[in-house]
Every structure is written in C-alpha cells, then in structure tokens.
XYZ file of C-alpha atoms in Angstrom:
775
model
C 15.698 116.442 13.479
C 14.243 119.614 11.757
C 10.916 120.187 10.514
C 12.018 118.965 6.865
C 14.219 116.188 7.949
C 13.190 113.108 5.872
C 11.260 110.115 7.134
C 9.931 107.165 5.068
C 6.159 106.874 4.434
C 5.742 103.819 1.921
C 7.640 105.005 -1.073
C 7.325 108.751 -0.185
C 9.979 110.537 2.092
C 8.356 113.422 3.910
C 8.057 114.881 7.340
C 4.667 114.847 9.113
C 4.444 118.828 8.990
C 4.821 119.256 5.143
C 2.739 116.090 4.478
C -0.208 117.592 6.523
C 0.161 120.999 4.830
C 0.244 119.392 1.355
C -2.811 117.244 1.978
C -4.625 120.326 3.589
C -3.921 122.438 0.514
C -4.931 119.434 -1.780
C -8.491 119.305 0.034
C -8.637 123.049 -0.598
C -9.093 123.746 3.402
C -7.728 126.741 5.257
C -6.481 126.032 8.843
C -9.624 127.512 10.094
C -11.741 125.218 8.213
C -9.701 122.299 8.940
C -9.760 123.209 12.723
C -13.695 123.471 12.509
C -13.909 119.965 10.462
C -11.427 117.991 12.863
C -12.303 119.697 16.299
C -8.458 120.384 16.697
C -7.362 124.106 17.415
C -5.924 126.280 14.720
C -2.780 126.709 16.984
C -2.356 123.146 17.178
C -2.572 122.455 13.429
C -0.167 125.349 12.915
C 2.345 123.809 15.323
C 2.154 120.520 13.450
C 2.740 122.117 10.056
C 5.603 124.171 11.328
C 7.293 121.102 12.878
C 6.931 122.239 16.550
C 4.858 119.244 17.058
C 6.387 116.463 14.920
C 4.510 113.302 16.176
C 0.878 114.034 17.175
C -0.985 111.208 18.972
C -3.065 108.757 17.132
C -6.443 110.163 17.644
C -5.266 113.511 16.514
C -4.204 112.065 13.235
C -7.387 110.109 12.971
C -9.465 113.238 13.558
C -7.408 114.967 10.714
C -7.506 112.105 8.306
C -11.259 112.086 8.679
C -11.834 115.954 8.305
C -9.272 115.829 5.141
C -11.477 112.766 3.687
C -8.221 110.915 2.994
C -8.084 107.487 0.953
C -6.722 104.849 3.113
C -3.340 104.748 1.536
C -3.076 108.606 2.311
C -4.264 107.977 5.859
C -1.706 105.531 6.450
C 0.950 107.497 5.161
C 0.030 110.276 7.431
C -0.281 108.118 10.516
C 3.278 106.395 9.616
C 4.939 109.979 9.369
C 3.340 110.962 12.609
C 4.595 107.779 14.435
C 8.022 108.423 12.954
C 8.204 111.881 14.331
C 7.568 110.780 17.913
C 10.837 110.403 20.055
C 11.978 106.900 21.316
C 9.806 105.882 24.346
C 10.845 107.921 27.307
C 13.026 106.256 29.715
C 15.218 104.549 27.515
C 18.911 104.646 27.864
C 18.528 105.162 31.595
C 16.901 108.558 31.535
C 14.004 108.920 33.723
C 13.729 105.135 34.277
C 11.131 103.889 36.575
C 12.284 102.207 39.618
C 11.586 98.496 40.280
C 7.962 97.558 41.388
C 6.920 95.055 43.931
C 5.493 91.691 42.878
C 3.261 91.664 46.188
C 1.593 94.920 45.834
C -1.565 94.658 47.610
C -4.899 96.614 48.113
C -5.316 100.297 47.181
C -8.414 99.463 44.847
C -10.228 102.562 45.299
C -7.040 104.786 44.708
C -6.088 102.646 41.565
C -9.797 103.251 40.250
C -9.235 106.962 40.507
C -5.877 106.650 38.682
C -7.367 104.628 35.738
C -10.352 107.078 35.540
C -7.722 109.748 35.265
C -5.730 107.919 32.734
C -8.627 107.177 30.407
C -10.089 110.790 30.896
C -7.377 113.329 29.630
C -7.435 111.863 26.196
C -11.090 112.595 25.622
C -11.081 115.960 27.317
C -7.681 117.067 25.551
C -6.364 118.485 28.775
C -3.557 117.385 31.017
C -4.562 115.225 33.784
C -2.602 115.885 37.196
C -3.239 114.021 40.432
C -1.329 114.416 43.821
C -0.873 111.272 46.049
C 0.010 112.421 49.460
C 0.393 110.885 52.935
C 2.717 110.291 55.933
C 5.848 108.421 55.590
C 5.481 104.617 54.947
C 2.185 104.680 53.490
C 3.287 103.443 50.168
C 2.870 106.387 47.683
C 5.716 105.509 45.679
C 4.866 101.849 45.467
C 1.370 102.887 44.428
C 2.318 105.221 41.322
C 4.974 102.463 40.141
C 2.315 99.787 40.451
C -0.102 102.036 38.597
C 2.418 102.924 35.925
C 3.019 99.433 35.231
C -0.702 98.641 34.505
C -1.440 101.690 32.774
C 1.612 102.201 30.802
C 0.067 100.756 27.398
C -2.280 103.729 27.394
C 0.636 106.001 27.062
C 2.384 105.306 23.710
C 4.532 108.323 23.803
C 6.557 107.215 26.782
C 6.678 107.110 30.523
C 8.909 109.442 32.763
C 9.951 109.203 36.399
C 11.986 111.676 38.262
C 12.704 111.547 41.977
C 12.378 115.141 43.092
C 14.283 114.307 46.422
C 11.786 116.536 48.439
C 13.084 115.142 51.839
C 16.716 115.875 50.975
C 18.276 118.940 52.564
C 18.532 120.295 49.017
C 15.732 119.005 47.009
C 16.090 118.540 43.224
C 15.891 121.954 41.477
C 13.036 122.348 38.826
C 15.436 123.328 36.239
C 17.383 120.131 36.498
C 14.278 118.126 36.510
C 13.107 119.704 33.413
C 16.360 119.045 31.721
C 16.267 115.487 32.416
C 12.612 115.150 31.066
C 13.219 117.206 27.930
C 16.225 114.904 27.120
C 14.033 111.871 27.758
C 11.343 113.334 25.496
C 13.810 113.604 22.701
C 15.016 117.088 22.927
C 18.711 117.346 22.041
C 20.612 118.714 24.740
C 22.020 121.548 22.815
C 18.267 122.856 22.222
C 17.373 122.822 25.954
C 16.912 126.331 26.984
C 19.159 127.674 29.794
C 16.461 129.476 32.059
C 14.110 127.612 34.167
C 11.077 129.543 32.568
C 12.067 128.715 29.109
C 12.600 125.042 29.832
C 9.108 125.017 31.466
C 7.713 126.465 28.246
C 9.515 123.920 26.028
C 8.512 121.161 28.343
C 4.634 122.096 27.982
C 5.070 122.631 24.281
C 6.369 119.257 23.821
C 3.729 117.528 25.984
C 0.824 119.324 24.164
C 0.472 116.614 21.659
C 2.043 113.531 23.416
C 0.230 110.830 25.452
C 2.869 110.585 28.274
C 2.575 109.266 31.906
C 4.847 111.193 34.047
C 5.546 110.479 37.666
C 6.941 113.175 39.814
C 8.001 111.337 43.120
C 8.779 112.665 46.318
C 7.737 116.471 45.809
C 9.189 119.233 48.282
C 6.124 121.435 48.054
C 4.168 123.332 45.391
C 6.978 125.802 44.099
C 9.223 122.780 43.117
C 6.391 121.005 41.268
C 4.649 124.178 39.453
C 7.235 124.396 36.531
C 6.831 120.669 36.129
C 3.181 120.753 35.294
C 1.761 120.471 31.734
C -0.642 123.215 30.713
C -2.717 120.938 28.216
C -2.301 117.809 26.371
C -3.536 114.019 26.731
C -0.972 112.912 29.228
C -1.129 112.183 32.994
C 1.243 113.609 35.554
C 1.151 111.695 38.974
C 2.888 113.602 41.945
C 3.660 111.909 45.206
C 4.594 113.939 48.374
C 4.550 113.704 52.067
C 2.855 117.152 52.035
C -0.724 117.625 50.865
C 0.433 120.213 48.157
C -3.013 121.814 48.642
C -1.788 124.968 46.960
C -1.825 123.437 43.426
C -4.841 124.314 41.489
C -6.898 122.112 39.362
C -5.523 118.726 40.573
C -7.027 115.717 41.788
C -5.937 114.975 45.360
C -5.631 111.402 46.513
C -4.628 111.147 50.346
C -3.311 107.862 51.453
C -3.697 106.505 54.900
C -2.377 103.130 56.467
C -4.092 100.054 55.078
C -7.216 98.455 56.344
C -6.778 95.627 58.472
C -7.496 92.890 55.912
C -5.379 94.520 53.143
C -2.356 94.831 55.711
C -2.774 91.250 56.563
C -3.021 90.176 52.956
C 0.156 92.323 52.258
C 2.102 90.529 55.016
C 0.955 87.143 53.976
C 2.031 87.762 50.285
C 5.594 88.623 51.678
C 6.079 85.675 54.055
C 3.998 83.051 52.223
C 0.487 81.805 52.432
C 1.427 78.614 54.339
C 3.185 80.418 57.104
C 0.306 82.942 57.326
C -2.220 80.547 57.361
C -0.416 78.644 60.117
C -0.993 81.357 62.823
C -3.801 83.836 61.611
C -3.899 85.391 65.206
C -0.234 86.091 65.064
C -0.508 87.510 61.688
C -3.217 89.874 62.834
C -1.125 90.851 65.764
C 1.750 91.609 63.875
C -0.283 93.703 61.620
C -1.784 95.616 64.669
C 1.618 96.495 66.096
C 2.571 97.551 62.625
C -0.269 100.136 62.978
C -1.164 98.925 59.265
C 1.733 101.012 57.902
C 2.747 99.318 54.710
C 6.370 100.149 55.228
C 6.083 98.624 58.619
C 4.418 95.776 57.502
C 6.957 95.121 54.663
C 9.845 95.278 57.062
C 8.067 93.011 59.560
C 7.624 90.478 56.660
C 11.196 90.893 55.538
C 12.452 90.099 58.871
C 10.398 87.030 59.179
C 11.798 86.064 55.541
C 15.282 86.562 56.903
C 14.663 84.287 59.776
C 13.024 81.291 58.898
C 13.258 80.040 62.616
C 11.096 82.717 63.765
C 7.057 82.422 63.994
C 4.653 85.230 63.880
C 4.224 85.080 67.642
C 7.852 85.473 68.124
C 7.890 88.634 66.050
C 4.718 89.868 67.720
C 6.473 89.505 71.134
C 9.268 91.778 69.943
C 7.216 94.300 68.521
C 5.008 94.272 71.678
C 7.894 95.997 73.601
C 7.111 99.711 72.939
C 10.607 100.856 73.836
C 12.039 98.559 71.192
C 9.409 98.503 68.370
C 11.009 101.071 66.052
C 14.349 99.321 66.445
C 12.810 96.024 65.555
C 11.025 97.543 62.710
C 14.292 97.697 60.571
C 15.701 95.393 58.059
C 18.814 96.241 56.132
C 18.616 99.811 54.999
C 14.930 99.896 55.433
C 13.841 101.364 58.779
C 10.556 103.003 59.977
C 12.337 105.444 62.269
C 14.615 106.370 59.446
C 11.499 107.308 57.161
C 10.129 109.546 59.891
C 13.498 111.009 60.621
C 13.443 112.458 56.928
C 10.018 114.365 57.922
C 11.299 115.570 61.274
C 14.434 117.232 59.756
C 12.057 119.377 57.733
C 10.446 120.823 60.485
C 10.856 124.235 62.201
C 12.254 124.346 65.482
C 8.889 125.051 67.099
C 7.242 122.221 65.445
C 10.090 119.880 66.300
C 9.589 120.856 69.979
C 5.874 120.476 69.818
C 6.268 117.106 68.170
C 8.498 115.806 70.885
C 6.461 117.079 73.734
C 3.088 115.746 72.322
C 4.499 112.344 73.304
C 3.544 113.306 76.552
C -0.150 113.531 75.988
C -2.259 110.709 77.452
C -5.167 110.991 75.183
C -4.934 109.921 71.519
C -6.374 113.182 70.426
C -5.073 116.697 71.169
C -6.309 120.082 70.435
C -4.575 123.460 69.840
C -4.843 124.847 73.347
C -2.932 121.926 74.888
C -0.312 122.187 72.028
C 0.103 125.771 72.951
C 0.847 124.862 76.667
C 3.216 122.191 75.656
C 5.101 124.206 73.109
C 5.074 127.266 75.450
C 3.696 129.474 72.517
C 0.323 131.432 71.751
C -2.627 129.478 70.024
C -1.654 131.164 66.654
C 1.854 129.588 66.600
C 0.700 126.398 68.034
C -2.036 125.926 65.305
C 0.791 126.530 62.781
C 3.139 124.081 64.119
C 0.298 121.621 64.367
C -0.542 122.279 60.657
C 3.083 121.828 59.718
C 3.108 118.377 61.425
C -0.041 117.480 59.435
C 1.646 118.611 56.139
C 4.427 116.574 56.576
C 2.638 113.473 57.556
C 3.771 113.384 61.285
C 0.102 114.138 62.578
C -3.193 112.951 61.362
C -6.177 115.427 61.492
C -9.140 113.148 61.524
C -11.451 115.916 62.849
C -11.774 119.561 62.430
C -10.256 120.682 65.559
C -8.346 117.583 66.783
C -5.045 115.967 65.848
C -3.709 112.516 66.402
C -0.509 110.614 66.141
C -0.154 107.293 64.362
C 0.953 104.761 66.963
C 4.478 104.315 65.545
C 4.947 108.153 64.940
C 4.136 108.630 68.752
C 6.871 106.118 69.581
C 9.247 108.166 67.311
C 8.219 111.269 69.119
C 8.639 109.644 72.353
C 12.154 108.549 71.395
C 13.158 112.245 70.110
C 11.952 113.571 73.358
C 13.965 111.171 75.458
C 16.944 111.887 73.253
C 16.580 115.601 72.915
C 15.291 117.033 75.883
C 16.704 116.776 79.649
C 14.548 114.860 82.179
C 13.922 118.197 84.119
C 12.289 119.625 80.875
C 10.222 116.791 80.143
C 8.930 116.872 83.788
C 8.227 120.390 83.671
C 6.244 120.207 80.409
C 4.372 117.393 81.916
C 3.354 119.314 84.969
C 2.190 122.367 82.877
C 0.191 120.192 80.545
C -1.466 118.416 83.744
C -2.086 121.404 85.792
C -3.532 123.250 82.915
C -5.893 120.069 82.177
C -6.950 120.005 85.890
C -7.468 123.745 86.192
C -9.617 123.908 82.998
C -11.385 120.921 84.104
C -12.522 122.639 87.446
C -13.585 125.826 85.679
C -15.712 123.808 83.193
C -17.170 121.524 85.536
C -18.279 124.308 87.967
C -20.599 125.568 85.203
C -23.061 122.960 86.446
C -22.685 123.640 90.244
C -25.248 125.801 91.698
C -23.623 128.894 93.126
C -20.667 128.902 90.366
C -21.353 129.077 86.751
C -19.328 131.279 84.505
C -15.585 131.414 85.103
C -14.441 133.798 87.568
C -13.618 137.339 86.622
C -10.270 137.609 84.910
C -9.816 133.933 84.166
C -8.290 134.017 80.507
C -6.994 130.735 79.969
C -6.372 129.473 76.545
C -9.929 127.922 76.091
C -13.374 129.873 75.709
C -15.882 128.621 78.380
C -18.384 131.337 77.694
C -21.358 128.967 78.326
C -22.371 125.692 79.710
C -22.310 123.965 76.102
C -18.520 125.066 75.554
C -17.856 123.762 79.057
C -19.584 120.429 78.340
C -17.787 120.157 74.942
C -14.421 120.769 76.506
C -15.063 118.161 79.347
C -16.019 115.497 76.891
C -13.410 116.170 74.218
C -10.568 116.374 76.742
C -12.019 113.742 79.045
C -9.005 111.257 78.523
C -6.523 113.967 78.922
C -7.946 115.411 82.333
C -8.552 111.866 83.796
C -4.999 111.016 83.060
C -3.936 114.135 84.777
C -6.336 113.379 87.676
C -4.519 109.883 88.109
C -1.194 111.522 88.072
C -2.167 114.097 90.828
C -3.335 111.094 92.844
C -0.184 109.104 92.324
C 1.850 112.302 93.129
C -0.204 112.930 96.490
C -2.087 116.081 95.233
C -5.032 115.162 97.490
C -6.536 118.701 97.521
C -6.361 118.992 93.854
C -7.968 115.496 93.309
C -10.745 116.514 95.533
C -11.266 119.934 93.936
C -11.472 118.236 90.423
C -13.961 115.437 91.713
C -16.153 118.163 93.519
C -16.482 120.166 90.396
C -17.691 117.282 88.548
C -20.528 116.368 90.984
C -23.325 118.014 88.957
C -21.902 117.535 85.662
C -21.609 113.847 86.015
C -25.532 113.614 85.682
C -25.251 115.030 82.126
C -22.823 112.353 81.104
C -23.846 109.272 83.093
C -22.685 106.917 80.288
C -19.143 108.081 80.328
C -17.790 105.039 82.214
C -15.327 106.458 84.350
C -17.036 108.343 87.266
C -16.588 105.355 89.644
C -12.734 105.754 89.241
C -13.001 109.572 89.623
C -14.908 109.162 92.959
C -12.698 106.590 94.161
C -9.794 108.652 93.775
C -11.404 111.437 95.524
C -12.659 109.191 98.375
C -8.950 107.881 98.644
C -7.662 111.543 98.827
C -10.098 112.490 101.604
C -8.952 109.498 103.534
C -5.345 110.302 103.117
C -6.223 113.775 104.484
C -7.695 112.064 107.452
C -10.806 114.197 106.945
C -13.823 111.705 107.747
C -16.494 114.266 106.806
C -14.977 114.926 103.306
C -14.530 111.217 102.951
C -18.349 110.777 103.605
C -19.096 113.243 100.962
C -17.097 111.490 98.264
C -18.153 108.071 99.410
C -21.583 109.219 98.673
C -20.632 110.368 95.345
C -19.148 107.001 94.766
C -22.324 105.415 95.889
C -23.859 107.418 93.125
C -21.645 106.264 90.511
C -21.944 102.494 91.751
C -25.885 102.871 91.499
C -26.462 105.019 88.446
C -23.596 104.391 85.998
C -22.736 100.889 86.782
C -25.690 99.219 88.361
C -23.807 97.735 91.115
C -26.302 98.167 93.767
C -24.761 96.347 96.902
C -21.427 98.241 96.508
C -23.526 101.530 96.332
C -25.233 100.736 99.438
C -22.208 99.640 101.407
C -20.276 102.955 100.240
C -23.346 105.141 101.397
C -23.605 103.268 104.709
C -19.831 103.833 105.365
C -20.352 107.451 104.395
C -23.099 107.449 106.963
C -21.011 106.270 109.949
C -18.101 108.693 108.989
C -20.685 111.580 109.082
C -21.940 110.387 112.509
C -18.486 110.253 113.991
C -17.967 113.874 112.507
C -21.210 115.010 114.087
C -22.551 116.199 110.644
C -26.545 115.539 110.483
C -26.642 116.942 106.871
C -24.116 114.415 105.559
C -25.725 111.578 107.335
C -29.007 112.716 105.693
C -27.349 112.525 102.272
C -25.804 109.285 103.112
C -29.252 107.707 103.926
C -30.737 109.143 100.807
C -27.892 107.554 98.499
C -28.246 104.444 100.369
C -32.072 104.523 99.531
C -31.189 104.962 95.836
C -29.215 102.196 95.873
C -31.721 99.928 97.619
C -34.581 101.028 95.795
C -32.848 100.436 92.187
C -32.058 96.785 93.184
C -35.829 96.187 93.012
C -37.858 93.763 95.290
C -40.739 94.728 97.294
C -38.889 93.995 100.550
C -35.929 96.305 99.508
C -38.419 98.962 98.437
C -39.854 99.154 102.117
C -36.257 99.357 103.335
C -35.427 102.000 100.847
C -38.356 104.212 101.935
C -37.176 103.935 105.630
C -33.599 105.201 104.460
C -35.197 108.039 102.513
C -37.667 109.240 105.323
C -34.977 109.181 107.818
C -32.617 110.976 105.717
C -35.453 113.574 104.708
C -35.722 114.119 108.463
C -31.983 114.709 109.085
C -31.842 116.977 105.974
C -34.874 118.987 107.115
C -33.220 119.302 110.622
C -29.942 120.450 109.030
C -31.544 123.062 107.099
C -30.297 121.494 103.733
C -32.735 122.990 101.082
C -31.009 121.029 98.256
C -30.986 117.542 100.016
C -34.316 117.530 101.605
C -36.329 117.628 98.293
C -34.110 114.702 97.097
C -34.924 112.459 100.107
C -38.650 113.339 99.914
C -38.752 112.524 96.198
C -36.955 109.178 96.820
C -39.516 108.231 99.746
C -42.333 109.198 97.462
C -41.058 107.112 94.640
C -40.486 103.987 96.864
C -44.049 104.481 97.862
C -45.250 104.801 94.318
C -43.617 101.830 93.193
C -45.003 99.745 96.421
C -48.505 100.888 94.918
C -49.233 103.166 97.749
C -50.037 106.079 95.507
C -52.227 108.044 97.792
C -49.551 108.232 100.478
C -46.965 109.146 97.709
C -49.151 111.815 96.245
C -49.559 113.386 99.691
C -45.769 113.596 100.352
C -45.329 115.026 96.679
C -48.257 117.448 97.154
C -46.570 118.937 100.287
C -43.266 119.010 98.694
C -44.304 121.101 95.727
C -46.049 123.472 98.172
C -42.474 123.873 99.938
C -40.762 124.115 96.663
C -43.214 126.897 95.271
C -43.081 128.904 98.399
C -41.452 132.256 98.111
C -37.747 132.515 99.543
C -37.132 128.643 99.651
C -33.639 128.489 100.363
C -32.429 126.253 97.493
C -30.592 127.542 94.353
C -33.061 127.999 91.520
C -31.521 124.991 89.571
C -32.339 122.733 92.664
C -35.736 124.131 92.885
C -36.758 123.591 89.136
C -35.180 120.330 88.794
C -36.842 118.945 92.362
C -40.088 120.432 91.142
C -39.871 118.713 87.898
C -39.060 115.544 89.368
C -42.123 115.888 91.939
C -44.595 116.685 89.325
C -43.153 113.551 87.187
C -43.706 111.107 90.009
C -47.101 112.626 90.684
C -47.897 111.749 87.241
C -46.945 108.156 87.660
C -49.248 107.979 90.709
C -52.159 109.222 88.929
C -51.280 106.920 85.767
C -51.447 104.021 88.544
C -54.787 105.318 89.824
C -56.033 105.200 86.405
C -56.400 109.106 86.391
C -54.795 109.488 82.810
C -55.822 113.066 82.066
C -54.271 114.132 85.504
C -51.280 112.146 84.740
C -50.854 113.685 81.278
C -51.125 117.127 82.880
C -48.533 116.426 85.482
C -46.032 115.077 83.047
C -46.460 117.989 80.721
C -46.044 120.374 83.788
C -42.801 118.551 84.681
C -41.213 118.841 81.225
C -40.195 122.443 81.168
C -38.781 122.153 84.679
C -36.769 119.216 83.903
C -35.575 120.841 80.582
C -34.195 123.692 82.365
C -31.695 121.308 83.828
C -31.259 119.007 80.937
C -30.760 115.361 82.192
C -31.377 113.105 79.263
C -32.652 110.214 81.405
C -35.280 112.258 83.342
C -36.651 114.042 80.336
C -36.767 110.828 78.113
C -38.521 108.978 80.954
C -41.144 111.594 81.322
C -41.746 111.804 77.528
C -42.216 108.044 77.378
C -44.656 107.988 80.190
C -46.539 110.967 78.598
C -46.802 108.978 75.480
C -48.080 105.992 77.542
C -50.969 107.968 79.116
C -51.917 109.578 75.747
C -52.079 106.356 74.248
C -54.663 105.293 76.962
C -56.566 108.383 76.376
C -56.801 107.594 72.507
C -54.633 110.545 71.751
C -52.362 108.231 69.309
C -50.889 110.830 66.984
C -49.794 112.871 70.089
C -48.203 109.942 71.723
C -46.216 109.283 68.288
C -45.003 112.938 68.260
C -43.807 112.525 71.859
C -42.135 109.307 71.433
C -40.376 110.724 68.457
C -39.005 113.724 70.516
C -37.735 111.040 73.108
C -36.164 109.013 70.422
C -34.259 112.097 69.048
C -33.172 113.042 72.695
C -31.688 109.591 73.343
C -29.969 109.342 69.886
C -28.322 112.785 70.417
C -27.040 111.546 73.767
C -25.870 108.449 72.177
C -27.857 106.169 74.631
C -28.517 103.196 72.493
C -30.386 101.024 74.918
C -33.041 103.897 75.491
C -33.409 104.502 71.771
C -34.360 100.870 71.404
C -36.921 100.937 74.180
C -38.570 103.912 72.383
C -38.452 102.161 69.024
C -40.368 99.286 70.583
C -42.853 101.864 72.069
C -43.292 103.159 68.429
C -43.554 99.592 67.213
C -46.404 98.833 69.870
C -48.231 101.893 68.743
C -48.316 101.207 64.966
C -49.391 97.475 66.059
C -52.229 99.298 68.050
C -51.021 98.146 71.307
C -50.705 100.145 74.455
C -47.320 101.718 75.413
C -46.249 100.914 78.821
C -45.125 103.225 81.587
C -41.314 103.617 82.189
C -39.869 102.993 85.381
C -36.319 104.255 84.652
C -34.720 105.793 87.695
C -34.865 109.432 87.929
C -34.419 110.600 91.398
C-alpha cells in the first residue's frame, strides 16, 4: 500500500496522510504549530503526512484531533483512516507467532508487576520500553514472558511478535534474519525489506516509532545479536530473555530470575499433579520440591513424571530423587531434561571455563572464591576470575556475594557428572590434592597470625591469597572454613597425621576469637587422634588439652572437658613433662569451675593452684599467669575476695616486671584478665570506685588481644558498678558499646543479656554483675 492508496472512511476515500494534511491546511496550522498544540514532534507529523507512518496509535490520533479542533465526524474519519493504515496484527499467518503458554503458571508476582509497569509506562513517556529477563537454565524465563504477553496483549493493539533467537544453538539466529521476519510480520512487503542488516534495523525502528507492539526476543545469545533488534523510540515494549545477563545493553530494565521460593515451587508442583494428590502428602511434596532445588523446570519434570505414573506417590519420587548419582537422570520426562538444559550452557563455555566448572564439583564448601578456582583450574587469578564470571554469565554459577560464587544443587550434580565423564580418575585425584593442600597450607599461615612468635607470613610466602594483617587472615579463615575443615578431615582419613596436627596447632589462639564456630571439638578430636596414631604421648596431651578447652568453652560439656584434661595429665606425667602437667590441671580447673557449685569451685581452685606451681617450676611464662588467674577467679567466686586480691596483686607485679619472659600478647592479655578479676573482687567488697578503676584499666589490655567475651564481660561489669555509683548515663554508654561489640560478633545470647541490662537501667533498676567465663 502506498501513501495514496485509498481506504474507506465513511463516504470519503482517502489515506491517513493526505487526510491529515488536508485537515491541517483547513485549520490553517503549520507543522510547527500543530506540533506545539498536540505535543507530537514535527518529524512524526511529517512522517504521517508523507505516508511513512500510516497507522499511528490511538492516543496520537486523539491528540491531533484535539489540536485541530475537529468536529466529531472529522475526528472519527481520522481515527478510521489511522486504523485502516495499520497492518494486520503481528503473528498472523504463522509469522512470529507466540508459543503455547502453560495453564498452571505459578508465582513471579514481583516480576509480573515490573512488566505490567513497563507495559503501561512507554505509551505515556513516548519512548520504547525494553527489559531483559535473565537467569540460569530452567528458571522459567520463556514461560514468564509468554504468560505476561497473554495478559498484557490487549494493551498492544498494533500486534505481538515473538522470535526465538536460538542463542544456545551452535549458530544462533542472525539479526538480519530476525529483522526480516519481524518486518514481514509488521506488514512490510518482502520486496520492500532492505538487503543490508543496518538498513533493515532502520526500517524496523521507523515502523515501530508509531506502533504499540509487544515484542519478545527469546533466548538471546548476547548483546551483539540483540542491539539491531531494539527500537529507538515508540510506545511499544520489547522483552528479551537470555541465560546471559546482557549487562552491556544500555537503558534497559534488568529482571534477573532465580529459582522459585519454597511456597511457590510447592504450589507449582501441586498445580501440575492436582490438589488432591498434593494435599495427601504435604511432606512428600515439600521434599520433592527441595530435591528439585526449587528450579521450575525440574519441578515441572517431576510433576510430569508423577502424572505419567499414577501408581507412584510423592514419597516414592522423593526416594528416587534422593539418590544424588541418579537425580539428574530421574529429572527427565520425554524430551524435557534438566541435564539437557545445562548441557546447552556448558557447550557455550571456553575450554578453561569448562575445566573449572567440572573441577569446582570437588569443592566441599557451598561457596568458593577466585583463589581456589585458580588452584583447581591451574590458571592465574585473572584467568580464574574471567572463567568464574563466564560461568555466572551463562547461569551455571550464582554470585550471591561480592567475592563468592555458588552452585545450584542440580548444577553441582551436573558438574560432577561432567568431571566423572571427561577427566581420568588420576587427574581428578591430583586436582583434589592440589586444592586440599593449598587450603591447609593457607589455613596454617593464616592461623599463625594469632600465635605468639609467628604473626605475618614467612618471607617469600607468595600464595594466591593476601594475608597482610590479622584481619585479612581472620576473614580468610572464616570465609573458607568449610573448605579447610573438609580438607582437614580428608588429611585425617588419609593418615596425614603431621599435617593434621600442624593445622590444629595453628588454630590454638585463633579459636579464642571465633568461639561460636561450632567445629573446634572436631578439629581437636582429629588432632588428638593424629597424635595418638603417631604414638607421641606428650603431643597427645597437648591436643587433649585443646579438646578440653573446646568441650568447656564452646560446648559447655564440662564433665567431658575434665576427663580430657585429666587424661592429658596422665600422658604428660608418663612423658615426664611438668609443663604440660601444669597446663592439664589448668584446663581441668576451667572445666570444674565452669560447671559451678561451691564444692566444685574448691576442687577447681586446687587444680589451678597445683597447675600454677608446676608451670612455675617448668618456667612457663605463658601458662603460669593463666593458672594463677584461674585460682584467683575460683577464690573470688567462693567469696574469698581478699585472698583472690592478694594472688592477683602479686601476679600483676610479676607481669609488670621488666624482662618477664612471656610474649607481649600473653602479658597484655593476662594483665587485662588480672585487672578484670580484681575489679570483681572490689565490687564484691562494695568498693565500687576501685572496681570501676580496675575495669577501666583492664579494657585497653584486653582490647589489644580482642576476645569478644572478655571485653564484653568487662564492659558489662563496668556498667554495673557505674550504676551503683549513680553514673547512669556513663553506664548506658558502656552497655551500648558492649551491645555493638556482641552484635558485630554475632553473639545473640550476649546481645539479649545486654538489652536486659539496658531495660533494667531504663526502669531505674540496678545492673547485675556478669559472671561470664573469661579465664
């Protein structure tokens, strides 16, 4: 149809362009004046009058009619001419037709709200809306956009177009071919479609400038494929799906998709298998969903399998899916297969990324970082990071944190299968050994930051991780804890006894900084067993003492703690080592003291006194203060404050004497603890001013070796005596500091205790002294 091809409008035969020009002349308006009155650009009006744009949208026609002050009959004629100039709705005749939707679509309310907002927005703004829906294989990207198109289609009277860009194929659809298909669907005669891609893109943008169309570009390979297919301006909406994030596209709304929440995944499975079957076994339903990792494709396949096997129940399917070695095989139904969806992404990877993807299945921890990836892939940090980002881009890895990456459970199983199929067992074992060796070596270097006499890594140590200070060392130990713990277990199973002991020894001081980790008992059980396997009674005594500490401090299992310490005492005696005997009695004293009861405190004091004497005789400048502190603390708890003060005053003098043989960190920490317990004694004697003074003197010493429980306890007790001195505001500030300290350390119980103190303070009550264990 040319610009002057006739269309009927009432009894008048005229095309939209000539009719608009005639009405403008009749109103004696220039294009400039009509543009100003209607809010429509001069260029757009010129395109309409020349016939380039033959069927403008209704709102444009209404704005023109109002600006021209048309009579109702004239306005109707203009609207009918515009409608006649529009092509048939896109997608007719099988060109760019949408695929079939699913009748059981579930969830994605937030994403649908965003798409609805975009669908309603472009017409008012006059600019083309574009959104990318990205996510891993199986998250339901196509299902979402098809569902959205079904519900939003009435808002796009000029047509709906769907093109599968075949982004996961070996050769994705060329942009020029996609443009030709869409231009044809938009009513452009095949003979008028330009031959060059750039010219086709220009035609496409010109046609869409005045048309309100909904366009879905499904399964995009990347930005370069999509850019020529984006409208420059206009009232339409373009939705692009891709496994890649397409982050390089400018000015688009990004909508990432993740697996469904638990409730939505369960609702989807129930919709597929039927409410009656789902309600008969809600636990089985939840278990199937969990084993599917809430991945919509996996849930749909599981539902389809149940539909095809009416004799199966949910528990039976859950049992089949529970076998990790067969789960991916079980998640297939007809031509639908989870593994097949992952395979399409895997084929797109570079060789380095494929190798890394397979070997990451060896990692025990759910999260992994760039350095470990470099070790597994045998590349440098930059190549490892590029490979990880490539995996994220194709949806084979998740990046929930800034510096960490994670598998979806089903993707991990797929990676494990690829590893088993594509790498010989010798190469798999070598990769695992490299990873575990690196984890344990780095753990030792990081742990020694906190050991007196070690500190920074040795000169020349240049591994993949920067451990320039204690904070970096602690961050690595915490962040990689699951990895190095799994490597420690593996070393124990493999009989690497010396390595196990080396790692546990390096954690001795660090463990005080991370008491609530929850695995210290296992670490020191492994090291005790390793020492026993080496038939070294003295070494076993050392690590049984560490185990006693873990029982007491981290798990409050005091009888087991005392038994471990006394077993260490016997082994140390057989080895003739008075120093380790003294330590064993000190650990035993801690266990007995913390189990409370007056009789126990007397026994704990005896253990500690004997331990202090043995340590003094052995010349152990590190252990002696710990034993004396424990004895003094027991006396304080027995309300023998004067005796306790006498012991502590003598100890403070020893610690402050020039040339005392312990490392500075030992001296400062022991001095802080001594001053703290002196504060307890003065508080018990009602000498609150002296108690406050000693708590304040203790804090700088304790903060030099920041153990949260020690600092927090001292702060709480300082607040208690300040409260008794009437210094309520000072007490409140001190408690706020304690609360912040516990919150940062993630110690919820202690936070709750401080909040109770603050509440007592607000009610005008008295804050109580804390007896939390420190020494």
